[in-house]
Every structure is written in structure tokens, then in C-alpha cells.
Short mmCIF file of C-alpha atoms in Angstrom, two decimals:
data_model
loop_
_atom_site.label_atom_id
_atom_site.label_comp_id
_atom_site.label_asym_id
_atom_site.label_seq_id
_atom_site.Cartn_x
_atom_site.Cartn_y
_atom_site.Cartn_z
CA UNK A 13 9.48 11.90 1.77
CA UNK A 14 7.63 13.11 4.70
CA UNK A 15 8.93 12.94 8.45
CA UNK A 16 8.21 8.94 10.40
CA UNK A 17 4.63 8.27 10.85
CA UNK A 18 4.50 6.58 14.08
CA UNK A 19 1.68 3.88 14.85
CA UNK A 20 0.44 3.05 17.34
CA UNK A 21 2.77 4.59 19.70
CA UNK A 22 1.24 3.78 23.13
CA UNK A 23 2.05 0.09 22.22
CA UNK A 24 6.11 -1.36 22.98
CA UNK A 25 7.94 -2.23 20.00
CA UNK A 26 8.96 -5.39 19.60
CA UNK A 27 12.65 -4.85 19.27
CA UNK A 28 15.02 -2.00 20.81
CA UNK A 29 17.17 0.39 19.58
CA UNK A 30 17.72 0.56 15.64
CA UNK A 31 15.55 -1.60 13.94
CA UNK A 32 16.10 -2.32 9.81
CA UNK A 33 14.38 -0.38 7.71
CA UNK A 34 11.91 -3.17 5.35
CA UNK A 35 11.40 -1.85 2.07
CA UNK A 36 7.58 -2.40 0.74
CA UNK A 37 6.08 -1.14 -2.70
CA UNK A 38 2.46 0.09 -2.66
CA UNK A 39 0.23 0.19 -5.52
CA UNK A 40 -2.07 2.57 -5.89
CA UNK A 41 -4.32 1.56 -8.82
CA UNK A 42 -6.49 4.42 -10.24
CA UNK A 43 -9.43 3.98 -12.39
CA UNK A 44 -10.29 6.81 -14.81
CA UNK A 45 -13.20 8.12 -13.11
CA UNK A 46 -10.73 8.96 -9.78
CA UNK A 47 -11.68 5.59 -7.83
CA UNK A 48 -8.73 3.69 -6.05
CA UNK A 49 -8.55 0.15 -5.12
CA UNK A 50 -8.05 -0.48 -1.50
CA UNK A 51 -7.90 -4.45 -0.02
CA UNK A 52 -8.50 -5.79 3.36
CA UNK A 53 -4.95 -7.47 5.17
CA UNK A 54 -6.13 -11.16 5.36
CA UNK A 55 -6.16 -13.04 8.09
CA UNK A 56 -3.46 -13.92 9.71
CA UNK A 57 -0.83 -11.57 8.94
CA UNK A 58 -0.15 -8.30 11.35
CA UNK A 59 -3.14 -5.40 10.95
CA UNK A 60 -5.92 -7.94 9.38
CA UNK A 61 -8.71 -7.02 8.46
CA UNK A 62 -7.78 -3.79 7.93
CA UNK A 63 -7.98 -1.59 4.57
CA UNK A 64 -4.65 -0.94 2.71
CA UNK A 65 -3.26 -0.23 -0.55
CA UNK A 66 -2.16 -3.51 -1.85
CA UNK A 67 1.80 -4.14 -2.23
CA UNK A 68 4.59 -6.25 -0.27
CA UNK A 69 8.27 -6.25 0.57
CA UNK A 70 11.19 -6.10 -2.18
CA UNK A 71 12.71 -9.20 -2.24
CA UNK A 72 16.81 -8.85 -2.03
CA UNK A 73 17.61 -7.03 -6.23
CA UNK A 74 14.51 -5.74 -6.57
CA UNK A 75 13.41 -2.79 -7.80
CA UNK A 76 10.14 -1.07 -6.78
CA UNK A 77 8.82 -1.81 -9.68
CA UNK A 78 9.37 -5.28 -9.86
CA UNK A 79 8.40 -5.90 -6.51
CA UNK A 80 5.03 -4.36 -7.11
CA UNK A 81 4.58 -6.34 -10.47
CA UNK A 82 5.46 -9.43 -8.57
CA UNK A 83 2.93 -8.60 -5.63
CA UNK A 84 0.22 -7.69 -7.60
CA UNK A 85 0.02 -10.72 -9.61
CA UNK A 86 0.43 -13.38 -6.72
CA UNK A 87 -1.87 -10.94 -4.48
CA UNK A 88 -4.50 -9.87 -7.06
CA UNK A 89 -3.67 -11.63 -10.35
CA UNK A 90 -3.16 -8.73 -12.46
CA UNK A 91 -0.31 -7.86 -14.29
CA UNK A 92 1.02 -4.44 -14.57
CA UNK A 93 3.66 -3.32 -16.91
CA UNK A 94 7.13 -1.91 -15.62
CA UNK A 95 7.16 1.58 -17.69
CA UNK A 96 3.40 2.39 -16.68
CA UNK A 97 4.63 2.14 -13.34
CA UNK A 98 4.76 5.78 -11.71
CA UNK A 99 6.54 6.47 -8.73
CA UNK A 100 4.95 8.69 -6.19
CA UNK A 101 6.00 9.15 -2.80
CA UNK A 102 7.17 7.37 0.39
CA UNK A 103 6.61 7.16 3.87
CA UNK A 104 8.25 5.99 6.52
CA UNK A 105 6.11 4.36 9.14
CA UNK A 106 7.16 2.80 12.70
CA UNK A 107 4.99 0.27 13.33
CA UNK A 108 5.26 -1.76 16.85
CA UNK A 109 6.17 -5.41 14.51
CA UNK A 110 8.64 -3.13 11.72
CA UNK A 111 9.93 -0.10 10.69
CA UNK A 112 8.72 0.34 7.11
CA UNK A 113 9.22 2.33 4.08
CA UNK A 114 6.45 2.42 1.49
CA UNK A 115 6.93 3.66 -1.65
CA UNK A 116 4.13 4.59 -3.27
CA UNK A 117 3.43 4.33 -6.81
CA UNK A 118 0.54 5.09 -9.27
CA UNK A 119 -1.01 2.48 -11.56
CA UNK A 120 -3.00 3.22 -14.22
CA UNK A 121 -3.08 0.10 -16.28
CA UNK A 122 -3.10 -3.07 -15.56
CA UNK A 123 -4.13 -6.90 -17.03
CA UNK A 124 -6.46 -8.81 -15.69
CA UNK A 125 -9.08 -9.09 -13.58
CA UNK A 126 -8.99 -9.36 -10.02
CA UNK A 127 -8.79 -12.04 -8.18
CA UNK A 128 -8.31 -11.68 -4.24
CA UNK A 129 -5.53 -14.67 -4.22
CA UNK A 130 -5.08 -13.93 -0.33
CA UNK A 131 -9.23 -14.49 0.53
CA UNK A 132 -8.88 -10.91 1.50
CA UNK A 133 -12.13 -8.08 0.23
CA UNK A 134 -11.47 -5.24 -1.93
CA UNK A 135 -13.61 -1.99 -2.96
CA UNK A 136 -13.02 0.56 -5.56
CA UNK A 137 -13.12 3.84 -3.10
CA UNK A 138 -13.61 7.42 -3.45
CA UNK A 139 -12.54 9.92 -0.90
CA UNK A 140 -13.83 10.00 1.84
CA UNK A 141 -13.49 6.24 2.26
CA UNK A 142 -16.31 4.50 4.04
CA UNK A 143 -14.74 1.21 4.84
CA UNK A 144 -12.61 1.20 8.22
CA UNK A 145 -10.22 0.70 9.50
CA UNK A 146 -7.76 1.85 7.64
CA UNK A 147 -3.90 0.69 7.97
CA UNK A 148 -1.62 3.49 9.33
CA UNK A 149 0.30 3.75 6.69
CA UNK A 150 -2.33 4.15 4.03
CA UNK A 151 -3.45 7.35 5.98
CA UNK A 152 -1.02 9.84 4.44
CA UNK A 153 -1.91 8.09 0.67
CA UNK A 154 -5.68 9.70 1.47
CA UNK A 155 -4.52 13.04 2.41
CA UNK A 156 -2.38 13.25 -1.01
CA UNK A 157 -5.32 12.05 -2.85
CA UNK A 158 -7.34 14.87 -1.49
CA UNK A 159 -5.01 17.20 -1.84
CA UNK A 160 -4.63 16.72 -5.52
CA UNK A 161 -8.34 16.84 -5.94
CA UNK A 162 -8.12 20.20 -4.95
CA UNK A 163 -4.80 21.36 -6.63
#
């Protein structure tokens, strides 16, 4: 895990001193040719309409993995299976609503096809990305990305 990614800094935080950390699993779903799925934030929840890598909060037991199964079927309406679950990374980001911590994970299969249960878009991207703007905490994923195309 990298250092705190701080967003949006010029703007006040909504609560003082320590804030609880909320726990959120990330998907990233790769297709074989290298693209990645990335989904707009629908409206009405903090950030929408901008492009993220879809996931949600771990409910209280939950592992990552079963948090990201659990999102990714009532999100997208695929179903992924625990083992091909791979975990990746994690950030910590300091957003002005919540201090998050993504963990990231790789998915390479899944069941299904998608279905956008939120009414949010979605596009199968390659780096660069040309769909904007992109959630703060989907930033670093990019950077990894391109740094393993070039490993």
C-alpha cells in the first residue's frame, strides 16, 4: 500500500479529527486483449458521473472477496467466482465525504453479461482512457496499469 491519496484537498472535510477508515473492494475486470471495464458513479451518490472501477463497501464479516462478488452482481449482474478473485493492491484515499481504503483486485472471469443495474454507462478502456473524469481514487489503478505494460 502506497502513502494517502488526498482529494480534493482545497475542499473542508466533512468531519474533524480521526475519521473511520470505510473499507471498499474494487474490481478491476480485464479482458484478454488488455481492456478494463470502467463505469460511470450514477446519479445521486457522491462523485456522479464520474468514471470508476466498479466495487462497494464490505458489509460487517466480509471478506474482499465476497464483498466484490456481492457488488458486482447487484451493480452489474455478473457473477464472479471467489478463487479467480486476485488481490492486487490498496489505496488509501481521503476524500472530503470519507476516508477510504480500496482494495483492488483483478478479475479475469466472470458470468454474465452486463447489465448496468445502477442506470450508470460503462466502456471497455485502454490506457490512455478517453472518458473523463475520472474518480480520484481510480487514478493510481491507471498508473499501475501502465506500469505493467511496460514491465
Amino acid at each position: 500500500m502506497t502513502g494517502i491519496l488526498t482529494a480534493d484537498g482545497h475542499v473542508q472535510r466533512e468531519t474533524a479529527g480521526d475519521r473511520p477508515v470505510v473499507d471498499v473492494a474494487v474490481g478491476v475486470l480485464l479482458m484478454p486483449d488488455g481492456r478494463f471495464l470502467l463505469t460511470s458513479r450514477p446519479q445521486g451518490k457522491v462523485y456522479a458521473g464520474y468514471w470508476e472501477f466498479p466495487g462497494g463497501k464490505l458489509e460487517p464479516g466480509e471478506s474482499v472477496e465476497q464483498a466484490l462478488a456481492r457488488e458486482l452482481h447487484e451493480e452489474l449482474g455478473i457473477e464472479i467466482s471467489l478463487p479467480g478473485v486476485q488481490r492486487w493492491r490498496e489505496q488509501v484515499v481521503d476524500y472530503p465525504h470519507a476516508l477510504v481504503r480500496l482494495h483492488f483486485c483483478k478479475v479475469r472471469a466472470w458470468r454474465g453479461a452486463l447489465q448496468m443495474r445502477e442506470g450508470q454507462s460503462f466502456v471497455w478502456s485502454r490506457l490512455p482512457v478517453q472518458v473523463a473524469p475520472v474518480l480520484p481514487g481510480a487514478l493510481p489503478v491507471l498508473q499501475w496499469l501502465g506500469d505493467e505494460a511496460v514491465a
